[in-house]
Amino acid sequence: MKRPIWLKREHLRSIIFDDDTPAGRRFDIVLTIAIAVSLIILFIESSPSLPYWLKFSLGVLEGLLTVLFTIEYIARLYSAESRRAYALGGWGIIDLMAVLPPYLAFFLPGARYLLILRSIRFIRIFRIFRLFSFLNEGELLLQAIGRSFHKIAVYFLFVFVLVICLGTLMFIIESGQPDSAFRDIGTSIYWAITTLSTVGYGDITPATPVGRLLSSFIMLLGYTLIAVPGGIVTASFINTTNDPVRNGRCPRCDAKVRKGDKFCSQCGEKL
Amino acid sequence: MKRPIWLKREHLRSIIFDDDTPAGRRFDIVLTIAIAVSLIILFIESSPSLPYWLKFSLGVLEGLLTVLFTIEYIARLYSAESRRAYALGGWGIIDLMAVLPPYLAFFLPGARYLLILRSIRFIRIFRIFRLFSFLNEGELLLQAIGRSFHKIAVYFLFVFVLVICLGTLMFIIESGQPDSAFRDIGTSIYWAITTLSTVGYGDITPATPVGRLLSSFIMLLGYTLIAVPGGIVTASFINTTNDPVRNGRCPRCDAKVRKGDKFCSQCGEKL
Amino acid sequence: MKRPIWLKREHLRSIIFDDDTPAGRRFDIVLTIAIAVSLIILFIESSPSLPYWLKFSLGVLEGLLTVLFTIEYIARLYSAESRRAYALGGWGIIDLMAVLPPYLAFFLPGARYLLILRSIRFIRIFRIFRLFSFLNEGELLLQAIGRSFHKIAVYFLFVFVLVICLGTLMFIIESGQPDSAFRDIGTSIYWAITTLSTVGYGDITPATPVGRLLSSFIMLLGYTLIAVPGGIVTASFINTTNDPVRNGRCPRCDAKVRKGDKFCSQCGEKL
Amino acid sequence: MKRPIWLKREHLRSIIFDDDTPAGRRFDIVLTIAIAVSLIILFIESSPSLPYWLKFSLGVLEGLLTVLFTIEYIARLYSAESRRAYALGGWGIIDLMAVLPPYLAFFLPGARYLLILRSIRFIRIFRIFRLFSFLNEGELLLQAIGRSFHKIAVYFLFVFVLVICLGTLMFIIESGQPDSAFRDIGTSIYWAITTLSTVGYGDITPATPVGRLLSSFIMLLGYTLIAVPGGIVTASFINTTNDPVRNGRCPRCDAKVRKGDKFCSQCGEKL
């Protein structure tokens, strides 16, 4: 604790990475506001008809924020306990992506819009409100969805094939009409997805009686199909709560298992 | 019971606050009709092309109803068992908000529309039909939703970040088109929310093949994402019924608990 | 069995009301086809631009079918085991409603469209395919929905008040715009229902940034709210299967109950 | 193993039908790409405004692919263990349908679009990634849906009758308007399905206040009805996991059953 430069680094670290010191909390709040401001600037700048003075001042403000975020990234990198772990870890990469776009934009004009990745940093908002239990909930949610990933993947392959067939059928039926919106099979498949997902923009709609009959059938099908992922996810959520392992049973062979067991002693199922 | 002025107050109270006396029921029915009439007046008055005589008579009728509601509020305040408790309680504030707007409108023309808050008083309709068990159900419903609030909050933060990214992506793809409806990032984010929630107005629709491909992806994503809050709420509903505490187990550590226990004796979880 | 006139009535009854004799099945099939034809005639006749000869022949065909259905109704009434029970029972009234409209149309031109009530008779289709177990399923479905009726009623009252408030708010925000589709509060409430239910016609859409922001909020709200009735109904379905009574427990006080019990011996709950 | 022609057939079979040899895997990958290319050609060709050179080269490429698929089908038929079983089995018919359309198109121009059936062959993609466990999930999914088929059939008959009645009612209300989109009852029923399924194209929308009131009612109804298939499927999914047979109980009469039992010893229910 006698080396002043190390002390400084530790002090910086407590401000940047901690959230239980007053300085750390203040830092997090300022950072979240800065991110929000930088996003709002991006939104306003995207508008085509801006007066010159506004465009100019927004540009200046954005430059300032970029400098600030750059300093912040360097400070983070400098003060991190393990610089390597930070730079290559998930948050380190997100932080870097929040800094780089304006620099990349010198070479690649479109890169500016990568700034939007700053929105991911909003997730830090939990740190301000100390809502870590929320993040646990989020993890449980992801687990429940992840556990039903296999079923959902199969389901979407089925929907994919269905949508290709229905789109083509609709193209055959409707494309004969003058001024039909079903111009090609690609558009028809886009229409089938719009209908099956119950979005229904209405930019492409059937005009023939047969087309409307088929549409009605697709809508009622979508009505039922929309229930399937819901059923999968809900069953997964309920199984998280009614966990058979918790009830002392192997979920596969129904044999009794003990609390600490990692594998079923009868069938080897991972618990 | 000998003080006549107190008796009068108690009599008034039984009419206004009770619902098991014939007078009290008649009062509730008249009040509900008066609220409905006052809302219908507001709806009709909002129409831009009204003949003068109708506008005038509606204005008179509304003035009359306002006087009536004012008298009712004063009578409630006068006859309430505890005036303070009524005036500061939930229903007292709602009743006041149903009276004030026309007076506020003298100073602030827009305040008239606060009249719409009268619709909240409709919830009293349960009193007419003596459907208190319905209100219990409502409370259970709110509890179930409240218990899953953490999960839904995390979920919406995720949707929020997703919608910002997808909206910007769509803006980059579509804004190059002539006469594109994707005018700025804000509009594009609005479109992403419209699509992801399967509302699909159709005022903004993609025109490029790449935009339609991304849209299709967003729709199918929305199709799956729409299942998540459903799963959360349903799991919560079912857990209300299959309450582990009822089954004599702590929901956290699975230790046995007794019926009257308020906390788990092993881990301190509130039951 | 010697009275020939009674025999005839019994014979007629076996044809009309039974579905396990060949004659009875043939009768049901012919009847279902006749209903379908009469509905299709009604659909075609509703079209505004029909050639005279088609209009005329459809009219003749409909007259014929009406005579047939009239004879059928008289035959049913004549051959029913208890004429009173049939005439006043659910199916008897539906059968009568399928016959009357064309006669009523002499006095009231609009009455013709009551013919559509013939579609209810389609439910008899189960008799043709002997799918009575399907009707049991339907009853279970209605029971599950009926059991959650209280919760859904409370929920809709809440949605009703919400929609009135949001519609008015949107009217205040949008009605200032030139050529705004939000003409009056009634239209705005209609829009709010369209949005909250994720239907999203797109005939009325917000044009101001503030209106779009509020719309986005309403859409995400609808996204969550749409989950609630699903949760209620699903919980009800699962409880039908995981019936606590079946598991030998009272659903209210959790006391043990015996199989034949109609009421819980501890708390008097109807099982 | 000495008959060279048989050896060749077995060798071919291992390439075409196996997926655990390097040659077999390479064959599957090439085939999947060929299918994808042939579908993309079909999509591009459906566009009405193609330059001649592109149309020509796509035609040549498609001809080539057709020859390839024909050779593949003959090779499959030749090398199959049991030619009869392959030719008449599910995959054999799908493979044939992927080959025939271009030949049929000589006689029947529309037959070309049957090419879309090639998309079904995409399901073979699981073979490439060796995701057979996914197919098991798919089977479980189909089982869960199949088990609730009775309930869903009853539900759709109810929706069918409801939609006919609501569509006609809407036609009566709206058709009086000048330029009403509710031209005939068929169109009105199509509108009712569009609304009830929450698709909401917006090509047909109510214009009268009464029509909008009824629409609002239909939307809120659809909002609730959309929950029913979800509830049915979800309950079915959960019952797959909380299988009563697994818990040692007959799902029908609740009598105890043993693990190996195929039928309940008390009521004969198939387990």
PDB file of N, CA, C and O in Angstrom, chain D residues 27-78:
ATOM      1  N   PHE D  27     -21.786 -36.153 -49.589  1.00  0.00           N
ATOM      2  CA  PHE D  27     -22.924 -36.293 -50.483  1.00  0.00           C
ATOM      3  C   PHE D  27     -24.122 -35.506 -49.954  1.00  0.00           C
ATOM      4  O   PHE D  27     -24.779 -34.770 -50.706  1.00  0.00           O
ATOM      5  N   ASP D  28     -24.402 -35.623 -48.634  1.00  0.00           N
ATOM      6  CA  ASP D  28     -25.541 -34.914 -48.032  1.00  0.00           C
ATOM      7  C   ASP D  28     -25.385 -33.404 -48.152  1.00  0.00           C
ATOM      8  O   ASP D  28     -26.344 -32.684 -48.440  1.00  0.00           O
ATOM      9  N   ILE D  29     -24.143 -32.925 -47.925  1.00  0.00           N
ATOM     10  CA  ILE D  29     -23.905 -31.475 -47.992  1.00  0.00           C
ATOM     11  C   ILE D  29     -24.136 -30.971 -49.404  1.00  0.00           C
ATOM     12  O   ILE D  29     -24.841 -29.977 -49.627  1.00  0.00           O
ATOM     13  N   VAL D  30     -23.550 -31.686 -50.411  1.00  0.00           N
ATOM     14  CA  VAL D  30     -23.716 -31.287 -51.814  1.00  0.00           C
ATOM     15  C   VAL D  30     -25.194 -31.278 -52.173  1.00  0.00           C
ATOM     16  O   VAL D  30     -25.699 -30.342 -52.819  1.00  0.00           O
ATOM     17  N   LEU D  31     -25.927 -32.282 -51.739  1.00  0.00           N
ATOM     18  CA  LEU D  31     -27.347 -32.401 -52.064  1.00  0.00           C
ATOM     19  C   LEU D  31     -28.141 -31.232 -51.495  1.00  0.00           C
ATOM     20  O   LEU D  31     -28.969 -30.630 -52.193  1.00  0.00           O
ATOM     21  N   THR D  32     -27.864 -30.898 -50.216  1.00  0.00           N
ATOM     22  CA  THR D  32     -28.595 -29.797 -49.577  1.00  0.00           C
ATOM     23  C   THR D  32     -28.334 -28.488 -50.309  1.00  0.00           C
ATOM     24  O   THR D  32     -29.259 -27.701 -50.544  1.00  0.00           O
ATOM     25  N   ILE D  33     -27.069 -28.263 -50.708  1.00  0.00           N
ATOM     26  CA  ILE D  33     -26.742 -27.041 -51.454  1.00  0.00           C
ATOM     27  C   ILE D  33     -27.480 -27.032 -52.785  1.00  0.00           C
ATOM     28  O   ILE D  33     -28.056 -26.016 -53.184  1.00  0.00           O
ATOM     29  N   ALA D  34     -27.509 -28.206 -53.481  1.00  0.00           N
ATOM     30  CA  ALA D  34     -28.202 -28.299 -54.773  1.00  0.00           C
ATOM     31  C   ALA D  34     -29.684 -27.961 -54.614  1.00  0.00           C
ATOM     32  O   ALA D  34     -30.266 -27.252 -55.449  1.00  0.00           O
ATOM     33  N   ILE D  35     -30.298 -28.440 -53.541  1.00  0.00           N
ATOM     34  CA  ILE D  35     -31.721 -28.146 -53.298  1.00  0.00           C
ATOM     35  C   ILE D  35     -31.906 -26.644 -53.095  1.00  0.00           C
ATOM     36  O   ILE D  35     -32.800 -26.024 -53.685  1.00  0.00           O
ATOM     37  N   ALA D  36     -31.034 -26.059 -52.252  1.00  0.00           N
ATOM     38  CA  ALA D  36     -31.122 -24.623 -51.969  1.00  0.00           C
ATOM     39  C   ALA D  36     -30.995 -23.822 -53.263  1.00  0.00           C
ATOM     40  O   ALA D  36     -31.792 -22.912 -53.528  1.00  0.00           O
ATOM     41  N   VAL D  37     -29.995 -24.185 -54.113  1.00  0.00           N
ATOM     42  CA  VAL D  37     -29.788 -23.469 -55.379  1.00  0.00           C
ATOM     43  C   VAL D  37     -31.022 -23.593 -56.258  1.00  0.00           C
ATOM     44  O   VAL D  37     -31.501 -22.602 -56.839  1.00  0.00           O
ATOM     45  N   SER D  38     -31.603 -24.789 -56.328  1.00  0.00           N
ATOM     46  CA  SER D  38     -32.761 -24.989 -57.212  1.00  0.00           C
ATOM     47  C   SER D  38     -33.963 -24.180 -56.728  1.00  0.00           C
ATOM     48  O   SER D  38     -34.746 -23.683 -57.532  1.00  0.00           O
ATOM     49  N   LEU D  39     -34.101 -24.014 -55.388  1.00  0.00           N
ATOM     50  CA  LEU D  39     -35.198 -23.189 -54.863  1.00  0.00           C
ATOM     51  C   LEU D  39     -34.956 -21.715 -55.168  1.00  0.00           C
ATOM     52  O   LEU D  39     -35.876 -21.003 -55.573  1.00  0.00           O
ATOM     53  N   ILE D  40     -33.703 -21.269 -55.004  1.00  0.00           N
ATOM     54  CA  ILE D  40     -33.378 -19.860 -55.267  1.00  0.00           C
ATOM     55  C   ILE D  40     -33.636 -19.537 -56.738  1.00  0.00           C
ATOM     56  O   ILE D  40     -34.165 -18.470 -57.065  1.00  0.00           O
ATOM     57  N   ILE D  41     -33.267 -20.472 -57.647  1.00  0.00           N
ATOM     58  CA  ILE D  41     -33.556 -20.280 -59.075  1.00  0.00           C
ATOM     59  C   ILE D  41     -35.051 -20.074 -59.285  1.00  0.00           C
ATOM     60  O   ILE D  41     -35.486 -19.154 -59.982  1.00  0.00           O
ATOM     61  N   LEU D  42     -35.859 -20.937 -58.641  1.00  0.00           N
ATOM     62  CA  LEU D  42     -37.315 -20.841 -58.788  1.00  0.00           C
ATOM     63  C   LEU D  42     -37.815 -19.482 -58.312  1.00  0.00           C
ATOM     64  O   LEU D  42     -38.679 -18.862 -58.943  1.00  0.00           O
ATOM     65  N   PHE D  43     -37.258 -19.001 -57.176  1.00  0.00           N
ATOM     66  CA  PHE D  43     -37.684 -17.706 -56.626  1.00  0.00           C
ATOM     67  C   PHE D  43     -37.354 -16.575 -57.608  1.00  0.00           C
ATOM     68  O   PHE D  43     -38.184 -15.715 -57.876  1.00  0.00           O
ATOM     69  N   ILE D  44     -36.118 -16.587 -58.155  1.00  0.00           N
ATOM     70  CA  ILE D  44     -35.699 -15.511 -59.051  1.00  0.00           C
ATOM     71  C   ILE D  44     -36.522 -15.556 -60.338  1.00  0.00           C
ATOM     72  O   ILE D  44     -36.987 -14.541 -60.834  1.00  0.00           O
ATOM     73  N   GLU D  45     -36.732 -16.773 -60.870  1.00  0.00           N
ATOM     74  CA  GLU D  45     -37.463 -16.923 -62.131  1.00  0.00           C
ATOM     75  C   GLU D  45     -38.891 -16.420 -62.037  1.00  0.00           C
ATOM     76  O   GLU D  45     -39.502 -16.072 -63.037  1.00  0.00           O
ATOM     77  N   SER D  46     -39.465 -16.425 -60.794  1.00  0.00           N
ATOM     78  CA  SER D  46     -40.865 -16.019 -60.638  1.00  0.00           C
ATOM     79  C   SER D  46     -41.034 -14.510 -60.840  1.00  0.00           C
ATOM     80  O   SER D  46     -42.140 -14.031 -61.048  1.00  0.00           O
ATOM     81  N   SER D  47     -39.917 -13.766 -60.768  1.00  0.00           N
ATOM     82  CA  SER D  47     -39.972 -12.317 -60.955  1.00  0.00           C
ATOM     83  C   SER D  47     -40.351 -12.008 -62.403  1.00  0.00           C
ATOM     84  O   SER D  47     -39.810 -12.607 -63.332  1.00  0.00           O
ATOM     85  N   PRO D  48     -41.288 -11.062 -62.636  1.00  0.00           N
ATOM     86  CA  PRO D  48     -41.776 -10.851 -64.011  1.00  0.00           C
ATOM     87  C   PRO D  48     -40.780 -10.149 -64.932  1.00  0.00           C
ATOM     88  O   PRO D  48     -40.787 -10.372 -66.132  1.00  0.00           O
ATOM     89  N   SER D  49     -39.890  -9.298 -64.379  1.00  0.00           N
ATOM     90  CA  SER D  49     -39.043  -8.480 -65.261  1.00  0.00           C
ATOM     91  C   SER D  49     -37.589  -8.930 -65.191  1.00  0.00           C
ATOM     92  O   SER D  49     -36.766  -8.309 -64.534  1.00  0.00           O
ATOM     93  N   LEU D  50     -37.285 -10.012 -65.881  1.00  0.00           N
ATOM     94  CA  LEU D  50     -35.903 -10.495 -65.912  1.00  0.00           C
ATOM     95  C   LEU D  50     -35.311 -10.247 -67.292  1.00  0.00           C
ATOM     96  O   LEU D  50     -36.000 -10.404 -68.303  1.00  0.00           O
ATOM     97  N   PRO D  51     -34.015  -9.870 -67.362  1.00  0.00           N
ATOM     98  CA  PRO D  51     -33.386  -9.763 -68.689  1.00  0.00           C
ATOM     99  C   PRO D  51     -33.291 -11.162 -69.315  1.00  0.00           C
ATOM    100  O   PRO D  51     -33.247 -12.169 -68.610  1.00  0.00           O
ATOM    101  N   TYR D  52     -33.264 -11.196 -70.646  1.00  0.00           N
ATOM    102  CA  TYR D  52     -33.310 -12.482 -71.353  1.00  0.00           C
ATOM    103  C   TYR D  52     -32.145 -13.394 -70.982  1.00  0.00           C
ATOM    104  O   TYR D  52     -32.339 -14.572 -70.734  1.00  0.00           O
ATOM    105  N   TRP D  53     -30.918 -12.817 -70.929  1.00  0.00           N
ATOM    106  CA  TRP D  53     -29.730 -13.658 -70.678  1.00  0.00           C
ATOM    107  C   TRP D  53     -29.837 -14.366 -69.321  1.00  0.00           C
ATOM    108  O   TRP D  53     -29.429 -15.514 -69.163  1.00  0.00           O
ATOM    109  N   LEU D  54     -30.404 -13.656 -68.275  1.00  0.00           N
ATOM    110  CA  LEU D  54     -30.513 -14.254 -66.951  1.00  0.00           C
ATOM    111  C   LEU D  54     -31.541 -15.379 -66.977  1.00  0.00           C
ATOM    112  O   LEU D  54     -31.316 -16.474 -66.446  1.00  0.00           O
ATOM    113  N   LYS D  55     -32.680 -15.113 -67.646  1.00  0.00           N
ATOM    114  CA  LYS D  55     -33.738 -16.106 -67.756  1.00  0.00           C
ATOM    115  C   LYS D  55     -33.185 -17.365 -68.405  1.00  0.00           C
ATOM    116  O   LYS D  55     -33.464 -18.484 -67.974  1.00  0.00           O
ATOM    117  N   PHE D  56     -32.376 -17.161 -69.477  1.00  0.00           N
ATOM    118  CA  PHE D  56     -31.822 -18.283 -70.214  1.00  0.00           C
ATOM    119  C   PHE D  56     -30.858 -19.099 -69.350  1.00  0.00           C
ATOM    120  O   PHE D  56     -30.968 -20.317 -69.247  1.00  0.00           O
ATOM    121  N   SER D  57     -29.917 -18.386 -68.683  1.00  0.00           N
ATOM    122  CA  SER D  57     -28.906 -19.132 -67.907  1.00  0.00           C
ATOM    123  C   SER D  57     -29.553 -19.842 -66.716  1.00  0.00           C
ATOM    124  O   SER D  57     -29.160 -20.961 -66.355  1.00  0.00           O
ATOM    125  N   LEU D  58     -30.558 -19.204 -66.112  1.00  0.00           N
ATOM    126  CA  LEU D  58     -31.256 -19.870 -65.003  1.00  0.00           C
ATOM    127  C   LEU D  58     -31.945 -21.135 -65.507  1.00  0.00           C
ATOM    128  O   LEU D  58     -31.927 -22.174 -64.838  1.00  0.00           O
ATOM    129  N   GLY D  59     -32.544 -21.040 -66.717  1.00  0.00           N
ATOM    130  CA  GLY D  59     -33.218 -22.199 -67.300  1.00  0.00           C
ATOM    131  C   GLY D  59     -32.232 -23.343 -67.511  1.00  0.00           C
ATOM    132  O   GLY D  59     -32.532 -24.506 -67.206  1.00  0.00           O
ATOM    133  N   VAL D  60     -31.032 -23.008 -68.026  1.00  0.00           N
ATOM    134  CA  VAL D  60     -30.003 -24.024 -68.260  1.00  0.00           C
ATOM    135  C   VAL D  60     -29.592 -24.670 -66.938  1.00  0.00           C
ATOM    136  O   VAL D  60     -29.520 -25.897 -66.804  1.00  0.00           O
ATOM    137  N   LEU D  61     -29.346 -23.820 -65.923  1.00  0.00           N
ATOM    138  CA  LEU D  61     -28.916 -24.308 -64.611  1.00  0.00           C
ATOM    139  C   LEU D  61     -29.979 -25.229 -64.013  1.00  0.00           C
ATOM    140  O   LEU D  61     -29.672 -26.292 -63.448  1.00  0.00           O
ATOM    141  N   GLU D  62     -31.246 -24.838 -64.163  1.00  0.00           N
ATOM    142  CA  GLU D  62     -32.320 -25.650 -63.616  1.00  0.00           C
ATOM    143  C   GLU D  62     -32.394 -26.990 -64.318  1.00  0.00           C
ATOM    144  O   GLU D  62     -32.602 -28.029 -63.685  1.00  0.00           O
ATOM    145  N   GLY D  63     -32.208 -26.958 -65.668  1.00  0.00           N
ATOM    146  CA  GLY D  63     -32.204 -28.208 -66.423  1.00  0.00           C
ATOM    147  C   GLY D  63     -31.122 -29.144 -65.916  1.00  0.00           C
ATOM    148  O   GLY D  63     -31.354 -30.346 -65.708  1.00  0.00           O
ATOM    149  N   LEU D  64     -29.933 -28.576 -65.684  1.00  0.00           N
ATOM    150  CA  LEU D  64     -28.810 -29.356 -65.176  1.00  0.00           C
ATOM    151  C   LEU D  64     -29.145 -29.988 -63.832  1.00  0.00           C
ATOM    152  O   LEU D  64     -28.881 -31.177 -63.604  1.00  0.00           O
ATOM    153  N   LEU D  65     -29.707 -29.174 -62.934  1.00  0.00           N
ATOM    154  CA  LEU D  65     -30.052 -29.675 -61.597  1.00  0.00           C
ATOM    155  C   LEU D  65     -31.096 -30.779 -61.684  1.00  0.00           C
ATOM    156  O   LEU D  65     -31.048 -31.759 -60.937  1.00  0.00           O
ATOM    157  N   THR D  66     -32.045 -30.623 -62.621  1.00  0.00           N
ATOM    158  CA  THR D  66     -33.080 -31.637 -62.783  1.00  0.00           C
ATOM    159  C   THR D  66     -32.457 -32.957 -63.203  1.00  0.00           C
ATOM    160  O   THR D  66     -32.808 -34.028 -62.680  1.00  0.00           O
ATOM    161  N   VAL D  67     -31.500 -32.893 -64.165  1.00  0.00           N
ATOM    162  CA  VAL D  67     -30.800 -34.106 -64.587  1.00  0.00           C
ATOM    163  C   VAL D  67     -30.096 -34.739 -63.393  1.00  0.00           C
ATOM    164  O   VAL D  67     -30.202 -35.947 -63.134  1.00  0.00           O
ATOM    165  N   LEU D  68     -29.424 -33.889 -62.592  1.00  0.00           N
ATOM    166  CA  LEU D  68     -28.710 -34.374 -61.412  1.00  0.00           C
ATOM    167  C   LEU D  68     -29.655 -35.074 -60.437  1.00  0.00           C
ATOM    168  O   LEU D  68     -29.373 -36.185 -59.964  1.00  0.00           O
ATOM    169  N   PHE D  69     -30.780 -34.432 -60.143  1.00  0.00           N
ATOM    170  CA  PHE D  69     -31.733 -35.014 -59.195  1.00  0.00           C
ATOM    171  C   PHE D  69     -32.321 -36.312 -59.742  1.00  0.00           C
ATOM    172  O   PHE D  69     -32.609 -37.237 -58.994  1.00  0.00           O
ATOM    173  N   THR D  70     -32.486 -36.369 -61.080  1.00  0.00           N
ATOM    174  CA  THR D  70     -33.016 -37.586 -61.697  1.00  0.00           C
ATOM    175  C   THR D  70     -32.026 -38.729 -61.489  1.00  0.00           C
ATOM    176  O   THR D  70     -32.400 -39.839 -61.089  1.00  0.00           O
ATOM    177  N   ILE D  71     -30.742 -38.427 -61.770  1.00  0.00           N
ATOM    178  CA  ILE D  71     -29.696 -39.444 -61.567  1.00  0.00           C
ATOM    179  C   ILE D  71     -29.694 -39.879 -60.106  1.00  0.00           C
ATOM    180  O   ILE D  71     -29.624 -41.072 -59.795  1.00  0.00           O
ATOM    181  N   GLU D  72     -29.814 -38.903 -59.197  1.00  0.00           N
ATOM    182  CA  GLU D  72     -29.796 -39.207 -57.770  1.00  0.00           C
ATOM    183  C   GLU D  72     -30.952 -40.130 -57.405  1.00  0.00           C
ATOM    184  O   GLU D  72     -30.774 -41.099 -56.670  1.00  0.00           O
ATOM    185  N   TYR D  73     -32.159 -39.842 -57.946  1.00  0.00           N
ATOM    186  CA  TYR D  73     -33.320 -40.657 -57.622  1.00  0.00           C
ATOM    187  C   TYR D  73     -33.130 -42.083 -58.121  1.00  0.00           C
ATOM    188  O   TYR D  73     -33.404 -43.049 -57.401  1.00  0.00           O
ATOM    189  N   ILE D  74     -32.603 -42.208 -59.356  1.00  0.00           N
ATOM    190  CA  ILE D  74     -32.370 -43.548 -59.918  1.00  0.00           C
ATOM    191  C   ILE D  74     -31.333 -44.285 -59.071  1.00  0.00           C
ATOM    192  O   ILE D  74     -31.505 -45.466 -58.735  1.00  0.00           O
ATOM    193  N   ALA D  75     -30.267 -43.576 -58.663  1.00  0.00           N
ATOM    194  CA  ALA D  75     -29.225 -44.191 -57.839  1.00  0.00           C
ATOM    195  C   ALA D  75     -29.796 -44.651 -56.502  1.00  0.00           C
ATOM    196  O   ALA D  75     -29.479 -45.731 -55.999  1.00  0.00           O
ATOM    197  N   ARG D  76     -30.652 -43.810 -55.904  1.00  0.00           N
ATOM    198  CA  ARG D  76     -31.291 -44.171 -54.644  1.00  0.00           C
ATOM    199  C   ARG D  76     -32.127 -45.439 -54.806  1.00  0.00           C
ATOM    200  O   ARG D  76     -32.050 -46.366 -54.008  1.00  0.00           O
ATOM    201  N   LEU D  77     -32.929 -45.444 -55.888  1.00  0.00           N
ATOM    202  CA  LEU D  77     -33.827 -46.567 -56.131  1.00  0.00           C
ATOM    203  C   LEU D  77     -33.002 -47.835 -56.374  1.00  0.00           C
ATOM    204  O   LEU D  77     -33.347 -48.913 -55.877  1.00  0.00           O
ATOM    205  N   TYR D  78     -31.903 -47.666 -57.113  1.00  0.00           N
ATOM    206  CA  TYR D  78     -31.062 -48.808 -57.460  1.00  0.00           C
ATOM    207  C   TYR D  78     -30.370 -49.378 -56.221  1.00  0.00           C
ATOM    208  O   TYR D  78     -30.302 -50.594 -56.041  1.00  0.00           O
TER     209      TYR D  78
END
